[in-house]
mmCIF file of C-alpha atoms in Angstrom:
data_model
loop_
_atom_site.group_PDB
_atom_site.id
_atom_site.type_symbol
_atom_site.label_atom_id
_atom_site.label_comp_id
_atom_site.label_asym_id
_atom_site.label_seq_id
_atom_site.Cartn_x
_atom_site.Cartn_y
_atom_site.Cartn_z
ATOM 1 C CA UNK A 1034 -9.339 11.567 -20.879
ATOM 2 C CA UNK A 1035 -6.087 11.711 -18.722
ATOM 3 C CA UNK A 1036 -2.440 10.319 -20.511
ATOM 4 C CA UNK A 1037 1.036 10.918 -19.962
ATOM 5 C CA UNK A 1038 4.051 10.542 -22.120
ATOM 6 C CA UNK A 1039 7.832 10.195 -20.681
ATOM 7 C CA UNK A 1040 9.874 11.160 -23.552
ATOM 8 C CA UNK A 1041 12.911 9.372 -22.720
ATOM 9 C CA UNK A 1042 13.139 5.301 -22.522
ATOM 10 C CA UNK A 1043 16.731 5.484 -20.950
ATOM 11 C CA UNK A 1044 18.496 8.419 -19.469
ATOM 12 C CA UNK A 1045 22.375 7.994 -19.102
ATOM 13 C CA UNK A 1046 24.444 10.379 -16.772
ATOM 14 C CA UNK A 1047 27.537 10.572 -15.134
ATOM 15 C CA UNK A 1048 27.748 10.644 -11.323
ATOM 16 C CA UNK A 1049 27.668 14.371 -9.607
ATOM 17 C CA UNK A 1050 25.868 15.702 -13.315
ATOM 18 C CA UNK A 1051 22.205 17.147 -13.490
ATOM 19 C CA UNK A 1052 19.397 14.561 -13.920
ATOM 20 C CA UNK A 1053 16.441 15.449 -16.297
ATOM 21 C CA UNK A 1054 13.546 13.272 -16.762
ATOM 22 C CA UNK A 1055 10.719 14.238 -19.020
ATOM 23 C CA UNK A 1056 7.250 14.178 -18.116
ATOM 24 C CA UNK A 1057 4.699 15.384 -20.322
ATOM 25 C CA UNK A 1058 0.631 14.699 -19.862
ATOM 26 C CA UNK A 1059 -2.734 15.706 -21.122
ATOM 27 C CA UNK A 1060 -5.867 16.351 -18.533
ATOM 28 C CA UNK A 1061 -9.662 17.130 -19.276
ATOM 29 C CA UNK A 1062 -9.474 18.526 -15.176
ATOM 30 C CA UNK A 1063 -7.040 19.745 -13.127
ATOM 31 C CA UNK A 1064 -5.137 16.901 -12.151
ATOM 32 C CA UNK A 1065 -2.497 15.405 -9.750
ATOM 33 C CA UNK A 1066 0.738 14.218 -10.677
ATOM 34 C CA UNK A 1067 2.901 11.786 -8.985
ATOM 35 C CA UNK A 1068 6.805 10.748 -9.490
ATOM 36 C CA UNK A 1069 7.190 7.412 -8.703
ATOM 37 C CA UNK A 1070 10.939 5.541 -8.579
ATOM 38 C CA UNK A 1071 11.434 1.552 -8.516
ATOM 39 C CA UNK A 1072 14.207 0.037 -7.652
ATOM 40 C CA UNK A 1073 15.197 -3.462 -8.476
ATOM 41 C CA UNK A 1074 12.975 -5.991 -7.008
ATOM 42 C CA UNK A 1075 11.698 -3.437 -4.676
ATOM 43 C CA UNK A 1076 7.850 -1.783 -5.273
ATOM 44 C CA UNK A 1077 7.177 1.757 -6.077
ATOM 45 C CA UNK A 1078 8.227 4.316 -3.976
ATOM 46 C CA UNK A 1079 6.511 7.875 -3.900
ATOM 47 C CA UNK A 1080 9.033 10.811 -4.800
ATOM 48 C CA UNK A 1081 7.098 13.665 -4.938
ATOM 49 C CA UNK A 1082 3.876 14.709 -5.744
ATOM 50 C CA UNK A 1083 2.126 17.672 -7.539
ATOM 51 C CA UNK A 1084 -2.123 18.151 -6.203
ATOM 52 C CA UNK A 1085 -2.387 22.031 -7.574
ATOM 53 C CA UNK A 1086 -0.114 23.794 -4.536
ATOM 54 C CA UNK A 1087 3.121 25.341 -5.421
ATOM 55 C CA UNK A 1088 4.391 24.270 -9.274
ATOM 56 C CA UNK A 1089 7.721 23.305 -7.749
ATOM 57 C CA UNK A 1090 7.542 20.574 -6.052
ATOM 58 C CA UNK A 1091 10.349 18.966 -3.858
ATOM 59 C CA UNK A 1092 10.383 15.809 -2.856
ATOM 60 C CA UNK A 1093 12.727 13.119 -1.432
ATOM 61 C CA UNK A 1094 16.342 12.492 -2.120
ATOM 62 C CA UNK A 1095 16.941 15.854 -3.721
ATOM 63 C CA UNK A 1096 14.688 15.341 -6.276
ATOM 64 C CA UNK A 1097 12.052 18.163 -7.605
ATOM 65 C CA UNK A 1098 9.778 18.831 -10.357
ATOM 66 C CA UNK A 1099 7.929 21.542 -11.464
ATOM 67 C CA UNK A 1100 4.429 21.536 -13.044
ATOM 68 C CA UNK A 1101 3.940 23.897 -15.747
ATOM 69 C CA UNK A 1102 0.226 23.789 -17.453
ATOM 70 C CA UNK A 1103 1.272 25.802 -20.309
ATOM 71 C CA UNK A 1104 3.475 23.140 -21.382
ATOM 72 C CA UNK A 1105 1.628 20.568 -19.959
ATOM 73 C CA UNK A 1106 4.763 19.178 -18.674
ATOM 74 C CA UNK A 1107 5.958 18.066 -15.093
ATOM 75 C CA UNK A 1108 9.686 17.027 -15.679
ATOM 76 C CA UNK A 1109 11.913 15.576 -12.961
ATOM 77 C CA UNK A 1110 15.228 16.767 -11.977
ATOM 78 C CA UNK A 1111 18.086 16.607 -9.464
ATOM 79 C CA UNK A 1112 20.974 18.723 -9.538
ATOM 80 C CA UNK A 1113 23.305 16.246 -8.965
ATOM 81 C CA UNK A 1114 22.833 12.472 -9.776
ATOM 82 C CA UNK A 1115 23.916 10.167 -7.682
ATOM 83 C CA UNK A 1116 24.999 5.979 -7.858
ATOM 84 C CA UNK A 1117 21.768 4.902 -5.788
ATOM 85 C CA UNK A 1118 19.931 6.856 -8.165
ATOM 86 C CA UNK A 1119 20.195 4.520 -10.871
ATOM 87 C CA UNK A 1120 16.544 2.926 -11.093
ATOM 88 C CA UNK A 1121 13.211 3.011 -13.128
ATOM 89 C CA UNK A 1122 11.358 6.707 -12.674
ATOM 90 C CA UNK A 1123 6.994 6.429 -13.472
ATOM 91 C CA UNK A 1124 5.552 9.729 -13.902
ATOM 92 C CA UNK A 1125 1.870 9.536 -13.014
ATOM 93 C CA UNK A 1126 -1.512 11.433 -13.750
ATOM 94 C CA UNK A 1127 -4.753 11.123 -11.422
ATOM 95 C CA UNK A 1128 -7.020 13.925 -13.246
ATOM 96 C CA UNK A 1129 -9.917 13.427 -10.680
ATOM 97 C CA UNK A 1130 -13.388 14.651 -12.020
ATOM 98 C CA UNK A 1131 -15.077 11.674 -10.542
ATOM 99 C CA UNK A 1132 -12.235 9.333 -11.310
ATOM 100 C CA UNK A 1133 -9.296 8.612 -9.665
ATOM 101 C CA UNK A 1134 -7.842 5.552 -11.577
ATOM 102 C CA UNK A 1135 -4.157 6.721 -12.701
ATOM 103 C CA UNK A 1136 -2.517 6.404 -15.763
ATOM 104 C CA UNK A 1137 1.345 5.709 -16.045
ATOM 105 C CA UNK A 1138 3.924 6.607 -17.959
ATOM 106 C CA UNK A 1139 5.987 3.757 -19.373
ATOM 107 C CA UNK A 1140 8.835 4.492 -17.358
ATOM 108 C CA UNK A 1141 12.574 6.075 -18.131
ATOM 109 C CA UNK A 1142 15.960 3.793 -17.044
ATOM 110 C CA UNK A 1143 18.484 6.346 -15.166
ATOM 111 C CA UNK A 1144 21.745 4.970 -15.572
ATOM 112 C CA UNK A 1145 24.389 6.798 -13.865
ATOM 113 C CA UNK A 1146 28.173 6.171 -14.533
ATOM 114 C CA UNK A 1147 30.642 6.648 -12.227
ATOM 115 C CA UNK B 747 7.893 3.129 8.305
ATOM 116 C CA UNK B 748 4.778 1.276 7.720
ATOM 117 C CA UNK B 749 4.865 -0.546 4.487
ATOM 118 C CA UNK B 750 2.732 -2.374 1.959
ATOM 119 C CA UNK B 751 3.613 -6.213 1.780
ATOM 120 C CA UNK B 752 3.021 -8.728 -0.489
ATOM 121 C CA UNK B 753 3.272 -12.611 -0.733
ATOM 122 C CA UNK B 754 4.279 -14.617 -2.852
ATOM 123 C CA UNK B 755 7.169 -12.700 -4.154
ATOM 124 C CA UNK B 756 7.155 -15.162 -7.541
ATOM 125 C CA UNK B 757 4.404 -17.768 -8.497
ATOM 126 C CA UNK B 758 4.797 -19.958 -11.421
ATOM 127 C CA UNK B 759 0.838 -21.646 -12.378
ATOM 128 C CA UNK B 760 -0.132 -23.642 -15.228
ATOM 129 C CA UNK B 761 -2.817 -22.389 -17.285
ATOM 130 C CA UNK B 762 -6.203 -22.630 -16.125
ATOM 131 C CA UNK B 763 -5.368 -22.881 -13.008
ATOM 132 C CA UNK B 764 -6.574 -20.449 -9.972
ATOM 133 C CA UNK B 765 -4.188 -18.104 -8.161
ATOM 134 C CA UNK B 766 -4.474 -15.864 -5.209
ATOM 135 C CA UNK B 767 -2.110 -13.179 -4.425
ATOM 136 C CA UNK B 768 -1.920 -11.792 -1.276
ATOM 137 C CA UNK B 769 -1.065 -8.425 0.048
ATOM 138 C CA UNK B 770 -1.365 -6.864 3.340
ATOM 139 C CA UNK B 771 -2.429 -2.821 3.032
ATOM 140 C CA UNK B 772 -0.904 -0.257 5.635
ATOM 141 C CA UNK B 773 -2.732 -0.564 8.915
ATOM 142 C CA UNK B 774 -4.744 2.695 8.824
ATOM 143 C CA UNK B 775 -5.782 2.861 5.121
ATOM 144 C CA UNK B 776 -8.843 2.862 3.528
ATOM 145 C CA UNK B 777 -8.534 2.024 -0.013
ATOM 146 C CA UNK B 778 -6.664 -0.240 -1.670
ATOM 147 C CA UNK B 779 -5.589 -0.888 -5.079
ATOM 148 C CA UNK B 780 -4.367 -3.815 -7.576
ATOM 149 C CA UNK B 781 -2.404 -2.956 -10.626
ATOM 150 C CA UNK B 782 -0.543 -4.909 -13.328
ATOM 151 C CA UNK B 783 2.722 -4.784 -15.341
ATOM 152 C CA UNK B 784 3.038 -6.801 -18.112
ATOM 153 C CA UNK B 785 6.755 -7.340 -18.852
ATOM 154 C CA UNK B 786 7.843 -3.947 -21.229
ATOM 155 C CA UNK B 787 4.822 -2.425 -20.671
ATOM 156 C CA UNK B 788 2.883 0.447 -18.836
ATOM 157 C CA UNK B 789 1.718 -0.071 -15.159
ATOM 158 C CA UNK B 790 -1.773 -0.923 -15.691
ATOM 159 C CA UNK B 791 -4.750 -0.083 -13.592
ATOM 160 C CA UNK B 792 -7.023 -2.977 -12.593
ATOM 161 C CA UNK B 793 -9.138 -2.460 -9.452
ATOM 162 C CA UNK B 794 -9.770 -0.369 -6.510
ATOM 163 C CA UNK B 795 -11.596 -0.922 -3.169
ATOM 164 C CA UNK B 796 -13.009 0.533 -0.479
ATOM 165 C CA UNK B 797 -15.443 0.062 2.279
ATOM 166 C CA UNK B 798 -15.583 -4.146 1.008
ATOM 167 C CA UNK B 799 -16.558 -2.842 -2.203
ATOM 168 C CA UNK B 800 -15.120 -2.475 -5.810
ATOM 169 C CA UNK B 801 -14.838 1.285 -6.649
ATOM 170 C CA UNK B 802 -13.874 1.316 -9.822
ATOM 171 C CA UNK B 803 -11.779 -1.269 -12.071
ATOM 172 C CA UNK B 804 -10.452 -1.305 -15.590
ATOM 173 C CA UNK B 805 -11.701 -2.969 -18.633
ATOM 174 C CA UNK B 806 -9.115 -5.114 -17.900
ATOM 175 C CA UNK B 807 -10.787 -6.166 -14.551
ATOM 176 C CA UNK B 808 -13.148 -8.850 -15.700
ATOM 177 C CA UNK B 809 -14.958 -11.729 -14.750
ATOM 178 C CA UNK B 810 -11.874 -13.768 -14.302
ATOM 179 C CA UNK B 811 -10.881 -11.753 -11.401
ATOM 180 C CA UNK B 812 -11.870 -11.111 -8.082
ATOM 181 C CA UNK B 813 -10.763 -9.221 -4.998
ATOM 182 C CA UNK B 814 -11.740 -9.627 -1.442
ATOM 183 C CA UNK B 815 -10.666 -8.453 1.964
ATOM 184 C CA UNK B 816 -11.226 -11.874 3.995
ATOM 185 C CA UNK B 817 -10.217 -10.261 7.107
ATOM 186 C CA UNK B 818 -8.779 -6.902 8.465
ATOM 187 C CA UNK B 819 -5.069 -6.889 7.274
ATOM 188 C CA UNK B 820 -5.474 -8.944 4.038
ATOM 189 C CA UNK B 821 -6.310 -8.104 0.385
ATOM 190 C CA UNK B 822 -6.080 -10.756 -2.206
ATOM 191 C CA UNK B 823 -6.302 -10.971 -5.812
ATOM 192 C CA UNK B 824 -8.165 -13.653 -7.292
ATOM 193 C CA UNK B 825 -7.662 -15.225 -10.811
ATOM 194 C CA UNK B 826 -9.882 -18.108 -11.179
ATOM 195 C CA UNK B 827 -8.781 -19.775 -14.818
ATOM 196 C CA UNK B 828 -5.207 -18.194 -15.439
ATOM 197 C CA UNK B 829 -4.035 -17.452 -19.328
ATOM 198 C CA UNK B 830 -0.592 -17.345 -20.087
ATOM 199 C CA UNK B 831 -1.666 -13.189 -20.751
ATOM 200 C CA UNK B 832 -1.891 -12.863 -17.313
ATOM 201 C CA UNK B 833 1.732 -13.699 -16.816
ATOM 202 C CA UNK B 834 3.137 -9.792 -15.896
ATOM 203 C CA UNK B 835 4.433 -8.188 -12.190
ATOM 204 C CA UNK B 836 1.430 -7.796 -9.941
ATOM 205 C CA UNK B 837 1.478 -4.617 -7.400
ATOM 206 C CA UNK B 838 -0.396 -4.007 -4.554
ATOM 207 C CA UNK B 839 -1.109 -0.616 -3.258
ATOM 208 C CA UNK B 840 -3.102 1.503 -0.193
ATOM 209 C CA UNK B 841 -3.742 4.777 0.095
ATOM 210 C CA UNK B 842 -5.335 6.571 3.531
ATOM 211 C CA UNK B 843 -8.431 8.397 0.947
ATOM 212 C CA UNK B 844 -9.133 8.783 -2.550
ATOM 213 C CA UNK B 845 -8.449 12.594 -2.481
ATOM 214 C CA UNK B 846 -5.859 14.834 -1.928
ATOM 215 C CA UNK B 847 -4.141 15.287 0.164
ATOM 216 C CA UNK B 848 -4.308 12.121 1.565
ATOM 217 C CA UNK B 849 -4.484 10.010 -1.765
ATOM 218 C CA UNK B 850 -0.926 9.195 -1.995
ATOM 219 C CA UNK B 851 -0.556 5.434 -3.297
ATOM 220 C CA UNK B 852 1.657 3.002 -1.003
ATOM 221 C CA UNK B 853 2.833 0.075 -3.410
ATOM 222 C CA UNK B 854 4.178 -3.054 -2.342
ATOM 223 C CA UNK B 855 7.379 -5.018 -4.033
ATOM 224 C CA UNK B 856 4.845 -7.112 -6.295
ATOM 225 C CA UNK B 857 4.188 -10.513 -7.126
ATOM 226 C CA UNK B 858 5.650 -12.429 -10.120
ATOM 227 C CA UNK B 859 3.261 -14.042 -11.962
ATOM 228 C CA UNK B 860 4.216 -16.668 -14.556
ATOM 229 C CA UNK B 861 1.866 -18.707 -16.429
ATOM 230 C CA UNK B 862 2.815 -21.724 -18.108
#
């Protein structure tokens, strides 16, 4: 069975500071893992995505993440956070082994202050 | 850039009443998927579908809903007697396969679904 916890509910930063995002997720297989980001009244848009290539992943907007099965984590981060990043982030497991239905995360806030 | 669409952006239904919510895939993509988010809660799973066929779908998925692909561009969502638990964000999504590396998930803005 495939889950995946985001630790944080709301993140808060200021504009031009690191962003973290916490990921963490649990796999009977070797699984993929998706970043997702949502924008107001807008669908889900694909940030990056992990399918068992290089553990650092980059994807769009400056945004990267880096799988790490000993922790089981796959945390998002940008180096520096910008206004437009201010949106909902879903961190996503697909563990495959004749499945492919993916489970969500419940989704952290990113507030950035200017 | 090719995008998933869907339509009606909001629908408002009294209870027991049938809905159908529409959503047009990306051109070239196979498989095509219907999730739920009830407001405050996870993005749910319900359905996938491929080749005019369910592939898999959630426990969620049951005899109150229904998907079809009437022609080639749309996919709809079928609720036939709606509960005011199905009120929640509806999404849309296509993806070219089911497998890496070709398995990323398209989503389109959703549909608002309230029940009265």
């Amino acid at each position: 069975a495939q889950s995946v916890t985001q630790l944080d509910s709301h993140v808060s930063v200021s504009e031009g500071t690191p962003v973290l995002l916490r990921c963490n997720y649990s796999s009977s297989y070797s699984p993929s893992l998706f970043w997702y980001v949502q924008h107001p009244n807008k669908g889900l848009q694909l940030l990056l995505k992990y399918t068992s290539a290089a553990t650092l992943v980059k994807g769009i907007n400056g945004f990267e993440a880096e799988f790490k099965k000993s922790e089981t984590s796959f945390h998002l981060t940008k180096p520096s956070a910008h206004m437009s990043d201010a949106a909902e982030y879903f961190c996503v497991v697909s563990e495959g082994g004749g499945s492919y239905i993916p489970t969500f995360g419940r989704g952290t806030s990113l507030i950035v202050h200017p | 850039e090719p995008e998933v669409t869907q339509t009606p952006s909001h629908q408002v239904t009294q209870m027991g009443q049938e809905v159908i919510l529409r959503c047009v895939p990306i051109s070239n993509h196979l498989y095509f998927y219907w999730y739920r988010q009830i407001l405050g809660q996870k993005v749910e799973f319900l359905v996938s579908f491929y080749n005019n066929e369910i592939s898999e779908k959630s426990e969620i998925f049951d005899d109150q809903f229904s998907v079809e692909r009437p022609d080639g561009s749309n996919f709809t969502l079928k609720i036939r007697s709606t509960k005011l638990e199905d009120s929640a964000m509806y999404f849309c999504a296509s993806s070219e396969m089911r497998v890496p590396p070709a398995d990323t998930q398209y989503f389109g803005p959703g549909t608002r679904l309230t029940v009265l």
